[in-house]
Coordinates of C-alpha atoms and ligand atoms in Angstrom, one line a residue:
X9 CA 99.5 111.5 66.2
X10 CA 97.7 109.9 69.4
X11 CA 99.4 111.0 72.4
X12 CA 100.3 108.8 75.8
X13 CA 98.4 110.1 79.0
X14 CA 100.1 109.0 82.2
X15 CA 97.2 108.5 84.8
X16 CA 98.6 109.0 88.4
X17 CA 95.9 107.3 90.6
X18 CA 95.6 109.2 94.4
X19 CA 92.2 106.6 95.9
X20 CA 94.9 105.9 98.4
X21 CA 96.0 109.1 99.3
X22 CA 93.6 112.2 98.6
X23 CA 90.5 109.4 98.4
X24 CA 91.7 108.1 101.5
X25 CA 91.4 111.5 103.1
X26 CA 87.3 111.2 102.3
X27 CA 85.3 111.6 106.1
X28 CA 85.0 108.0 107.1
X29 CA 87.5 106.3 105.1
X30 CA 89.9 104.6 107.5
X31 CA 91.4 101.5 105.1
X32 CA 93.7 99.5 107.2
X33 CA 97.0 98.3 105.9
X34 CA 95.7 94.6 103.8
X35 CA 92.7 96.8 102.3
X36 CA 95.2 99.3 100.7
X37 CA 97.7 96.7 99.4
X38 CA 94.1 95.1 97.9
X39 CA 93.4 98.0 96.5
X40 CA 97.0 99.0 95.2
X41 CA 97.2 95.5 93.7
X42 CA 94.0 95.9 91.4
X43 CA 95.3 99.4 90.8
X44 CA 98.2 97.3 89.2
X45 CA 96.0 95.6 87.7
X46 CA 94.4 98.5 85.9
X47 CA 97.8 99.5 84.7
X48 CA 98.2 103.0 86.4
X49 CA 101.0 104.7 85.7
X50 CA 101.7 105.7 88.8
X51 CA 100.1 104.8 92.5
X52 CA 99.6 107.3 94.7
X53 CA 100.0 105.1 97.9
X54 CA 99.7 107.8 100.8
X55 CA 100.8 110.7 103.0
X56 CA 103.4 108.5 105.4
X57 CA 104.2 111.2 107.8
X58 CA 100.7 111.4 108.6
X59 CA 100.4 108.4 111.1
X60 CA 101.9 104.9 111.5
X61 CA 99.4 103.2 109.9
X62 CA 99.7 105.3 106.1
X63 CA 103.5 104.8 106.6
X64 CA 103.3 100.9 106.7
X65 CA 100.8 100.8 104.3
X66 CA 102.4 102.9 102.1
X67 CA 105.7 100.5 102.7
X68 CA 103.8 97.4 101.8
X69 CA 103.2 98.9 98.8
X70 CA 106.4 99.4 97.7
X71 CA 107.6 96.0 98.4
X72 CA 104.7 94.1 96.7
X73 CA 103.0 95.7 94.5
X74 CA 105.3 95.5 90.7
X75 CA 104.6 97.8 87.6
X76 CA 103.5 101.6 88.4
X77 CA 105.7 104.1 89.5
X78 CA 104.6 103.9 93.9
X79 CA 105.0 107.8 95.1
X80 CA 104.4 109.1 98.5
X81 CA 103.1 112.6 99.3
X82 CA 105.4 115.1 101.7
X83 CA 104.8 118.6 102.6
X84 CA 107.7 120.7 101.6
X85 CA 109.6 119.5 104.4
X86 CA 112.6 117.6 105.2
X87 CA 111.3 115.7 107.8
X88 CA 108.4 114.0 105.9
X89 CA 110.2 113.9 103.2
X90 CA 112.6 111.6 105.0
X91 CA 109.0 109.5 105.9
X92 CA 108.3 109.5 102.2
X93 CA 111.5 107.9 101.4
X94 CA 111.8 105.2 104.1
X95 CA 108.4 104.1 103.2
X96 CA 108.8 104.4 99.5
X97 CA 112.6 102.9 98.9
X98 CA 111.9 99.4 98.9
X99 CA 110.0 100.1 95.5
X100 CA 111.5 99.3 91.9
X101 CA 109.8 102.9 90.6
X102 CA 109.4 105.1 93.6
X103 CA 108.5 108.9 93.5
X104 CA 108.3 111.5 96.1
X105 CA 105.8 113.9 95.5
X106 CA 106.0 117.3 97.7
X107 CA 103.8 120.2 97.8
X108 CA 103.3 124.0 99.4
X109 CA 100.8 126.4 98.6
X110 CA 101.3 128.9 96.4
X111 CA 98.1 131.6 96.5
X112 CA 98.5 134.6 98.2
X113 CA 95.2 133.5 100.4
X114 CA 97.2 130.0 101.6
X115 CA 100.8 132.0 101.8
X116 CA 99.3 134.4 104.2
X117 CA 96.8 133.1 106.6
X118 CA 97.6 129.6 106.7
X119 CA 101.4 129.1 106.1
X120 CA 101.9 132.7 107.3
X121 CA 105.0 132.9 104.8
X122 CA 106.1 135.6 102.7
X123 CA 106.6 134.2 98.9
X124 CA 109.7 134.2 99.1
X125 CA 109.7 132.0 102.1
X126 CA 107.5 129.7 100.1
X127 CA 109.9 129.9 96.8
X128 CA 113.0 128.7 98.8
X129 CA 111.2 126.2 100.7
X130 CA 109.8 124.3 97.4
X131 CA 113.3 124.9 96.3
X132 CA 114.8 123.0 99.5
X133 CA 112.4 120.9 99.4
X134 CA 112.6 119.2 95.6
X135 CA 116.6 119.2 96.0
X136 CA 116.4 117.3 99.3
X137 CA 114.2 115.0 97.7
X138 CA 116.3 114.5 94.7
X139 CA 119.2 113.3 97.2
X140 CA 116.7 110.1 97.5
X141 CA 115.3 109.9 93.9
X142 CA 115.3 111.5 90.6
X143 CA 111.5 110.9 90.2
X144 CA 110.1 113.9 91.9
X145 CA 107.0 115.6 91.9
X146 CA 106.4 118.8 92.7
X147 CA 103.2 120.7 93.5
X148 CA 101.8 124.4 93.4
X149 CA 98.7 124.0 95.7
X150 CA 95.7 126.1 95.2
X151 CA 97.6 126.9 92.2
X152 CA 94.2 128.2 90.3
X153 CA 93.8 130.7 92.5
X154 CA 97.8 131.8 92.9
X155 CA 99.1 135.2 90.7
X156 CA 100.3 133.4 87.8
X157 CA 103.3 135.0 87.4
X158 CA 104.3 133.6 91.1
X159 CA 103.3 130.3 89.5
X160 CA 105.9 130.4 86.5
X161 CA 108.6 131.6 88.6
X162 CA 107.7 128.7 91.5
X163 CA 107.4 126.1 89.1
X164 CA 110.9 127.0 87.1
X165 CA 112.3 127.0 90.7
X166 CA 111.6 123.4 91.2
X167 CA 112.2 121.8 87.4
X168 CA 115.7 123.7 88.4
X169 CA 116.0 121.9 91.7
X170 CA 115.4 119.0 90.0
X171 CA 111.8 118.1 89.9
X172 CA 110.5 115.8 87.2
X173 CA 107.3 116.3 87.2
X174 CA 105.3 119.7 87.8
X175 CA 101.5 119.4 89.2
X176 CA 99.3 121.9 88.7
X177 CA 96.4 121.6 91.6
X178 CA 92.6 123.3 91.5
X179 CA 92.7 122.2 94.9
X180 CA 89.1 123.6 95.8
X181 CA 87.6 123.2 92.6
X182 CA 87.2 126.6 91.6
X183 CA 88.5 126.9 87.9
X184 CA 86.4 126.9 84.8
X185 CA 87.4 124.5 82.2
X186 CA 88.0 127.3 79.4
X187 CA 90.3 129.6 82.0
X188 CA 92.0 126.3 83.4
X189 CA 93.4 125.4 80.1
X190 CA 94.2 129.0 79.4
X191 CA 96.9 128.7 82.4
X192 CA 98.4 125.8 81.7
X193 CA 99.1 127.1 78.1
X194 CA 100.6 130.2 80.2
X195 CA 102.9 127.9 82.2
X196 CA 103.8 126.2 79.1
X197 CA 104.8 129.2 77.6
X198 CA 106.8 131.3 80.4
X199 CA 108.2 127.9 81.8
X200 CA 110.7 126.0 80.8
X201 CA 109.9 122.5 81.0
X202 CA 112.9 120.8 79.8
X203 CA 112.1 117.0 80.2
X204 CA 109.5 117.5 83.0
X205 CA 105.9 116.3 82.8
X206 CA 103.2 119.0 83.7
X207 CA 100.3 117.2 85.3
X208 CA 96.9 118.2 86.6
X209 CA 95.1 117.3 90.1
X210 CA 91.5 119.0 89.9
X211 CA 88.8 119.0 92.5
X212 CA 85.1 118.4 91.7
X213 CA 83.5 121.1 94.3
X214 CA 81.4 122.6 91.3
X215 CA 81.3 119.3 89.2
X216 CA 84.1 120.1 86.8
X217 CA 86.9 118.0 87.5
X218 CA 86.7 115.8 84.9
X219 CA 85.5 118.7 82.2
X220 CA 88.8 120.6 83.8
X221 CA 91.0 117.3 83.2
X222 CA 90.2 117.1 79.6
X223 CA 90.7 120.3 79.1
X224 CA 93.9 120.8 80.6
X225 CA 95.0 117.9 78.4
X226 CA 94.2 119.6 75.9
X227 CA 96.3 122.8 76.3
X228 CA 99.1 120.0 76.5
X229 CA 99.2 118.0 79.9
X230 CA 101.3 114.9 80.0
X231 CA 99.7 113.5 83.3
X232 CA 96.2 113.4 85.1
X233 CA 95.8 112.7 88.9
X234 CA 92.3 111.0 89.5
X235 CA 90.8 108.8 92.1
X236 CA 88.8 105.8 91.8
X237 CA 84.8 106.4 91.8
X238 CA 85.9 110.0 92.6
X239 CA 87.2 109.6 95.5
X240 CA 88.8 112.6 97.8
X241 CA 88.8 115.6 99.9
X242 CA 85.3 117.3 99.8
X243 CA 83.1 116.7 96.5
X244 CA 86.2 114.1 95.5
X245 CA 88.9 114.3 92.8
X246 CA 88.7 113.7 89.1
X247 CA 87.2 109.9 88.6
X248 CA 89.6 107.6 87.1
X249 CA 86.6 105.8 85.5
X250 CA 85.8 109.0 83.8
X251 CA 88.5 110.4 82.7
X252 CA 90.1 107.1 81.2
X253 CA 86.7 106.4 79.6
X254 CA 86.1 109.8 77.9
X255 CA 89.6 109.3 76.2
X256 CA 88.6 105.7 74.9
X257 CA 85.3 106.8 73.3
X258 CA 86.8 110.3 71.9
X259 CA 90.2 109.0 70.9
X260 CA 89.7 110.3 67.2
X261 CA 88.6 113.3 68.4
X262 CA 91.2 113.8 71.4
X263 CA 94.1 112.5 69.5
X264 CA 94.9 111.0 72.9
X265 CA 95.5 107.1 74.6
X266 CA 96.2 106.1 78.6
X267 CA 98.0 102.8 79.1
X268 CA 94.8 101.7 81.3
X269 CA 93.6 98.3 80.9
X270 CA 89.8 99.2 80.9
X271 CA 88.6 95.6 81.9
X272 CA 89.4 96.2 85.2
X273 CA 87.6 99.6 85.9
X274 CA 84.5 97.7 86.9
X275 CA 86.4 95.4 89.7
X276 CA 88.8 98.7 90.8
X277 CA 85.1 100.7 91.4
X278 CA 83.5 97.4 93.2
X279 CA 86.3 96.8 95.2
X280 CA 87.5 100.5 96.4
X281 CA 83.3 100.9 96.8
X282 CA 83.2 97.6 99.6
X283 CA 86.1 98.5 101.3
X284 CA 85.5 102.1 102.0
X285 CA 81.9 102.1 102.5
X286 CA 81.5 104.8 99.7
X287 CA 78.9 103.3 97.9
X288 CA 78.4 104.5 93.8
X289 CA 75.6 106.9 92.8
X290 CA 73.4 104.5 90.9
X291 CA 73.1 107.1 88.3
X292 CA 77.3 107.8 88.4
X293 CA 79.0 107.8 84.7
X294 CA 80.5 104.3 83.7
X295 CA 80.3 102.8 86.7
X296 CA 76.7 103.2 87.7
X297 CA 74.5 100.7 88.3
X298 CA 72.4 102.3 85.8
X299 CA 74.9 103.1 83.7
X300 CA 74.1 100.1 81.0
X301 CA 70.6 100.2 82.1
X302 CA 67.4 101.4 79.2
X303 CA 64.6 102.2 80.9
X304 CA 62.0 104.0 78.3
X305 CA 60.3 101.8 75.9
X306 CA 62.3 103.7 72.9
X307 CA 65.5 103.1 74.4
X308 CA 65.1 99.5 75.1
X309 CA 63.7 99.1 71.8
X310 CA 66.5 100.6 69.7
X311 CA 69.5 98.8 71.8
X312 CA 67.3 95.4 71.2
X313 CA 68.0 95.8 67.8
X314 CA 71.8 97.3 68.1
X315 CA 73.3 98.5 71.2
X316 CA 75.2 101.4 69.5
X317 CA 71.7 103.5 69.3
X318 CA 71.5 104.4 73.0
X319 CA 75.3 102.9 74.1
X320 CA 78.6 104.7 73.3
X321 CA 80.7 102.1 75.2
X322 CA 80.4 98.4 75.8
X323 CA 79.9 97.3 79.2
X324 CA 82.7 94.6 78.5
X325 CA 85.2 97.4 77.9
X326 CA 85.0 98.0 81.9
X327 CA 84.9 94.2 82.5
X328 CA 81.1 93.9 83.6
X329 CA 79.9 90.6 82.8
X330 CA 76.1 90.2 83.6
X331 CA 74.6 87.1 85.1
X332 CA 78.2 84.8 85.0
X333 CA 77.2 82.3 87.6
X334 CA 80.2 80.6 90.3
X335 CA 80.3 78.0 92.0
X336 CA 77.4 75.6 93.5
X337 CA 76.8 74.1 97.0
X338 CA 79.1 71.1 96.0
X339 CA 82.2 73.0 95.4
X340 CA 84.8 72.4 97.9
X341 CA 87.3 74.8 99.2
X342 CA 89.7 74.0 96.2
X343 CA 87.2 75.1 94.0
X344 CA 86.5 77.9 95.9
X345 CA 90.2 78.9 97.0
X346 CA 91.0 78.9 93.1
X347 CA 87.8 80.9 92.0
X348 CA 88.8 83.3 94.5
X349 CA 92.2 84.0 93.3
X350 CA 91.2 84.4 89.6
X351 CA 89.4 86.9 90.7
X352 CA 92.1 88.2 92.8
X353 CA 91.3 87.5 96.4
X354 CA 94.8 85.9 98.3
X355 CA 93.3 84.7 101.8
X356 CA 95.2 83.2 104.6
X357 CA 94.2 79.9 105.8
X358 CA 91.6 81.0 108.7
X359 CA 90.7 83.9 106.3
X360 CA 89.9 81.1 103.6
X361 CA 88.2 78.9 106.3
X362 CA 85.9 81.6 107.3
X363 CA 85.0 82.4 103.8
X364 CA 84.3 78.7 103.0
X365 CA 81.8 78.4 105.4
X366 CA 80.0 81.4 104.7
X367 CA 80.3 80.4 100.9
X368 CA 78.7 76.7 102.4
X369 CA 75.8 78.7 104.3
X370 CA 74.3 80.8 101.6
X371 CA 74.9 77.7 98.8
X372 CA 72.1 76.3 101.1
X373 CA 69.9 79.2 101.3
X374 CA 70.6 80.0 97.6
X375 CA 70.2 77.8 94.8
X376 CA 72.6 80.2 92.7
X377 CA 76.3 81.4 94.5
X378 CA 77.0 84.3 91.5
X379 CA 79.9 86.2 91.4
X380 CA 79.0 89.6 93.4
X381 CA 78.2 86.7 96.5
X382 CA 81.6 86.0 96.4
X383 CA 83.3 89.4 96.2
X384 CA 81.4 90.1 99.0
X385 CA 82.5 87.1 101.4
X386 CA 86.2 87.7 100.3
X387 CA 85.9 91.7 101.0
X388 CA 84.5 91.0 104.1
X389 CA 87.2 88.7 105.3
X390 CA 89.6 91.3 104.5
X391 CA 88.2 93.8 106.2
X392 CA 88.4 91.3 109.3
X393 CA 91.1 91.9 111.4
X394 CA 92.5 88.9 113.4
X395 CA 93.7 91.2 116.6
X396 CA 90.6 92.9 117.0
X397 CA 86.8 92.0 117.6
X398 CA 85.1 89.5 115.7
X399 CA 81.6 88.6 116.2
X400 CA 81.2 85.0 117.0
X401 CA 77.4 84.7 117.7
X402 CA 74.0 86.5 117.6
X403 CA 70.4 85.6 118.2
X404 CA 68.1 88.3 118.2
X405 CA 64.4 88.5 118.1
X406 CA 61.0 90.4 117.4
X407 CA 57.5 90.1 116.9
X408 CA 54.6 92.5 117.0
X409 CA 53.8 93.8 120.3
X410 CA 57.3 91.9 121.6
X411 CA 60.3 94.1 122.6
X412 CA 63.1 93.7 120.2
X413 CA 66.3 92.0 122.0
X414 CA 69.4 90.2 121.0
X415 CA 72.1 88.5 122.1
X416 CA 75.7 88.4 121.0
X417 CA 79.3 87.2 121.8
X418 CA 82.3 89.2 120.8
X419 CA 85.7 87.6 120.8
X420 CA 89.1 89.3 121.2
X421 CA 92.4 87.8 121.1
X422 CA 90.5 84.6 122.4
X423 CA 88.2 86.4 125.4
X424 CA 84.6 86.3 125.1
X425 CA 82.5 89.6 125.6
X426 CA 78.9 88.9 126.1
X427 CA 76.0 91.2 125.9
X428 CA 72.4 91.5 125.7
X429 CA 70.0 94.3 124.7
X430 CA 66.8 95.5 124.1
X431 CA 66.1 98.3 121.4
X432 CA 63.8 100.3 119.0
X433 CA 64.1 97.2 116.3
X434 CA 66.0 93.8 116.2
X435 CA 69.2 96.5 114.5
X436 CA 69.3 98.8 117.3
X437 CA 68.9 95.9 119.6
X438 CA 72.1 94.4 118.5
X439 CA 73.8 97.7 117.9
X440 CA 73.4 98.0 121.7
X441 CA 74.2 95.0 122.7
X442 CA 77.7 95.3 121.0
X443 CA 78.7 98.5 122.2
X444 CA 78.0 97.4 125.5
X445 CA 80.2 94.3 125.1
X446 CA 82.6 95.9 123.4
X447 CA 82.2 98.8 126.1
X448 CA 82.7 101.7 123.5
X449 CA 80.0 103.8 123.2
X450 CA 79.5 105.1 120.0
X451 CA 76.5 107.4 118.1
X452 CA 74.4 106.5 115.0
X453 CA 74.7 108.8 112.4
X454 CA 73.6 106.4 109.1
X455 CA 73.1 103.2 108.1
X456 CA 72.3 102.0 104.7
X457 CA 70.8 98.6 103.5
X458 CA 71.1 97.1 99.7
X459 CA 71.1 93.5 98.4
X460 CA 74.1 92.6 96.6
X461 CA 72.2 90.7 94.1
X462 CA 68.8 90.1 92.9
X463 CA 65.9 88.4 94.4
X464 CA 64.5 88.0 97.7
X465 CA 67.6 85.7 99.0
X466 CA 70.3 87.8 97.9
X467 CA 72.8 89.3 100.5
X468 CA 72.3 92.1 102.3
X469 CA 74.7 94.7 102.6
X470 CA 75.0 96.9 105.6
X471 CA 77.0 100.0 105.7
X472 CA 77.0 102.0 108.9
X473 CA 78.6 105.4 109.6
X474 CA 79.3 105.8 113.2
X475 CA 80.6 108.7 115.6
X476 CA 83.2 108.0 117.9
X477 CA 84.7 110.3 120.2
X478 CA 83.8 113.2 117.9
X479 CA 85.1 110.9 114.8
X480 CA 83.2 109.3 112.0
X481 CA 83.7 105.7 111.1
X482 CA 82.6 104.0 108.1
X483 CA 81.7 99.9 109.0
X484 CA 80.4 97.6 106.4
X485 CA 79.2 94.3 106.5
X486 CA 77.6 91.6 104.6
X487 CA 75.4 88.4 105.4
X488 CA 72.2 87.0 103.7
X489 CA 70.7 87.4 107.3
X490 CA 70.7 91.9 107.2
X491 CA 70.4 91.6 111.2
X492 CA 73.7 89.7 111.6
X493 CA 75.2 92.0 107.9
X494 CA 74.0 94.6 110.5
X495 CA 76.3 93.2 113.1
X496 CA 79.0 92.9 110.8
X497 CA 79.2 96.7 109.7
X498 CA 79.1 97.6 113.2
X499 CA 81.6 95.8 115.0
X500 CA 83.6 96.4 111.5
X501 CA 83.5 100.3 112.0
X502 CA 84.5 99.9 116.2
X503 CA 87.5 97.9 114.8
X504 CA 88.2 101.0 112.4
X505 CA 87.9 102.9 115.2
X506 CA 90.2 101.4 117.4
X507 CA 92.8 100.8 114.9
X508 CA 92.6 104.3 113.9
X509 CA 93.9 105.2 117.6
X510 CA 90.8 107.1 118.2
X511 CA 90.1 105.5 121.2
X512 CA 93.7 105.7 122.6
X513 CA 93.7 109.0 122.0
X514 CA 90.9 109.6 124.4
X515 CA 92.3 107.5 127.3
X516 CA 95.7 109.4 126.5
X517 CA 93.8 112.8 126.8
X518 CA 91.7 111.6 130.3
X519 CA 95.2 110.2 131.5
X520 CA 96.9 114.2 131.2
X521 CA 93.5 115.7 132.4
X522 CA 94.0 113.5 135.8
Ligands
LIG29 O1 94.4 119.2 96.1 C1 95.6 119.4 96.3 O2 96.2 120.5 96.1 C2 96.4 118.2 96.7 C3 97.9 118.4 96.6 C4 98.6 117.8 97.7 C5 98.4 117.8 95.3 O3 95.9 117.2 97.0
LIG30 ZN1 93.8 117.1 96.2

């Protein structure tokens, strides 16, 4: 008999904790909502104790977004698991989800607690919770490298205090997929489980996340934690993408189904990929760009004739539709508003504005406004935010022998910021020139260029990885002009910046050294 797999999605939580990912509030409700979409099980929205920001995100989440279970992560503390709740109670479904670590290596030198300490604090910890909610999750970090026998007796500690579901974490990525299902039959054996779920969270430092997934559901597991495009701490999590997928293809085989609405895997990788500046290996499993693609002679002959010889899914079943063409240069914003929302974009009135002329702009330069044109505009309007700096105008210019220089006006709550600057090239030039209108100096550590579509007008789509104050920020940005996409991604990743408190922080830190 096929077996249900919950899928507990953590892109906005242990994806979130990725270097460079700083998603402001409307990005994470984006991404929550096509999560929905997807039919997760459960949404892992984000760690609210950790700053302001994660704690109203985390909130909007549970007041809009309808159907998965919305959990928030808390150490096993009272304190944020108070957080947890206040962010999590407006939800229909929510789910508090604490943790402590449980090897001997984490006990000791970083929680400097004696097991014991650590037993009765995952005890406290899922009772208090369950004062809030009956949905709680419990667990066992670094729980592949913890005495199993501890494990057993930790786990049956919280199921006892009331926890619903028990998560067994290779938090650094360390087990082997043959040993990692060997434990979880262990637990299954020497705990008892009563109603409670046993789950898996695994890490991909050696590449065996997904490998460890699948075989942990094999030895029995009821839920898998995974992250969109592999998203998370280090080397990532366990891909959704993956996961889900392997279970589709080798159903027969695995005996096993998720409730995931595959379609939407394409759109959940696209969109988490714009809005965190991450962008997919082209060679990544299911959702690489060359995932469909046939290159040798051999291959492209045999799918010519029938896809199944060199294809074991269908690029529909992850919703990727190749050449669908949108709208032309005599849509109007009606048109455009309503295209936009079917494919799931909600914009505010200047939001929609902005977008419209933009859409107006490269229907002139293009004779063709497809699909990925779109996506872009609307990602990039919601990565605008209204408060902070917006770029209102550039001019920049070159030519060989010339010294590169460029102009530019910033705006800010409706001040102007002007600026020029010479550079190295017409980028750097404007680079300069915003920082100094912007006045915050910042370092260069990537920047990336690719074309969102084919041809020599497509988009171009900047992403740029700054350092600021000793902190990375990711900036992307989009334009069929790459100097002013350039300009985009930069003054995108200040405004992550300074909405990340990075920059308050420092004036804090020179206000106590005076
Ligand atoms: O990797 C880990 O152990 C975690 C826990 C908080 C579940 O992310
Ligand atoms: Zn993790």
């Amino acid at each position: 008999m096929t077996r249900r797999i919950r899928i507990l999605d953590t892109t906005l939580r242990d994806g979130e904790q990725s270097p460079g990912i700083n998603l402001n509030v409307r990005e994470k409700l984006e991404i929550a909502e096509q999560l929905a979409r997807l039919e997760v099980d459960v949404i892992e929205a984000g760690f609210p104790v950790s700053s302001p920001g994660d704690f109203e995100a985390v909130k909007g989440i549970a007041k809009n977004v309808k159907g998965p279970v919305i959990c928030a992560l808390a150490r096993a503390d009272r304190n944020d698991i108070d957080w947890a709740w206040e962010s999590i109670m407006f939800s229909e479904r929510p789910r508090i989800h604490t943790f402590i670590s449980t090897s001997e290596l984490h006990m000791k030198h970083q929680l400097k607690k004696t097991p014991n300490q650590v037993l009765e604090m995952a005890r406290d910890a899922v009772a208090y919770a369950r004062k809030y909610v009956e949905n709680v999750e419990f667990s066992c970090m670094d729980a592949t490298r913890s005495d199993p026998e501890y494990l057993y007796k930790i786990c049956q500690a919280a199921i006892k205090a009331g926890a619903s579901v028990i998560n067994i974490p290779d938090t650094v990525g360390y087990a082997l997929p043959v040993e990692f299902a060997e434990l979880l039959k262990n637990i299954k054996e020497h705990v008892d489980m009563g109603d409670a779920t046993l789950s898996v969270h695994c890490h991909n430092d050696l590449g065996l996340a997904v490998a460890n997934s699948i075989a942990a559901l094999g030895a029995g597991v009821d839920q898998v934690e995974c992250a969109i495009n592999g998203l998370g701490e280090r080397a990532g999590n366990c891909s959704l993408e993956e996961v889900v997928m392997v279970i589709n293809t080798r159903k027969a085989s695995l005996q096993l189904a998720t409730g995931i609405n595959t379609k939407e895997i394409f759109q959940a990788s696209r969109l988490v990929s714009m809005l965190t500046g991450y962008n997919v290996q082209p060679n990544k499993a299911v959702v690489g760009e060359n995932a469909f693609a046939h290159e040798s002679g051999i291959h492209q002959d045999g799918v010519l004739k029938d896809r199944t010889t060199y294809e074991i899914m269908k690029p529909q079943d992850i919703g990727l539709m190749e050449g669908e063409l949108y709208l032309g240069k005599h849509s109007g914003r009606h048109a455009l508003k309503t295209k936009l929302e079917e494919m799931g974009f909600y914009l505010d009135d200047k939001g929609l504005e902005r977008a419209f002329i933009r859409f107006k702009e490269l229907a002139d330069k293009k004779k063709e406004v497809a699909i990925k044109d779109l996506e872009a505009i609307a990602l990039d309007e919601i990565r605008t935010l209204e408060e902070l700096f917006q770029l209102e105008y550039m001019q920049s210019s070159s030519g060989s022998g010339a010294i590169p220089i460029a102009a530019i006006r910033l705006s800010k709550e409706g001040k102007g910021y002007d600026a020029t600057a010479t550079g190295d090239g017409q980028v750097d030039a404007v680079c300069k020139a915003i920082a100094k209108a912007s006045k915050i100096p910042a370092k260069l550590v990537s920047y990336t260029v690719s074309a969102i579509t084919h041809g020599l007008d497509a988009m171009g789509d900047v992403t740029i990885k700054l350092q600021i104050e000793g902190h990375e920020v990711v900036g992307r940005g989009v334009s069929p002009d790459i100097i002013e996409a350039s300009a985009r991604a930069y003054v995108n990743a200040i405004n992550r910046a300074i909405q990340k408190g990075i920059l308050e922080k420092k004036r804090l830190k020179q206000k106590a050294h005076k």
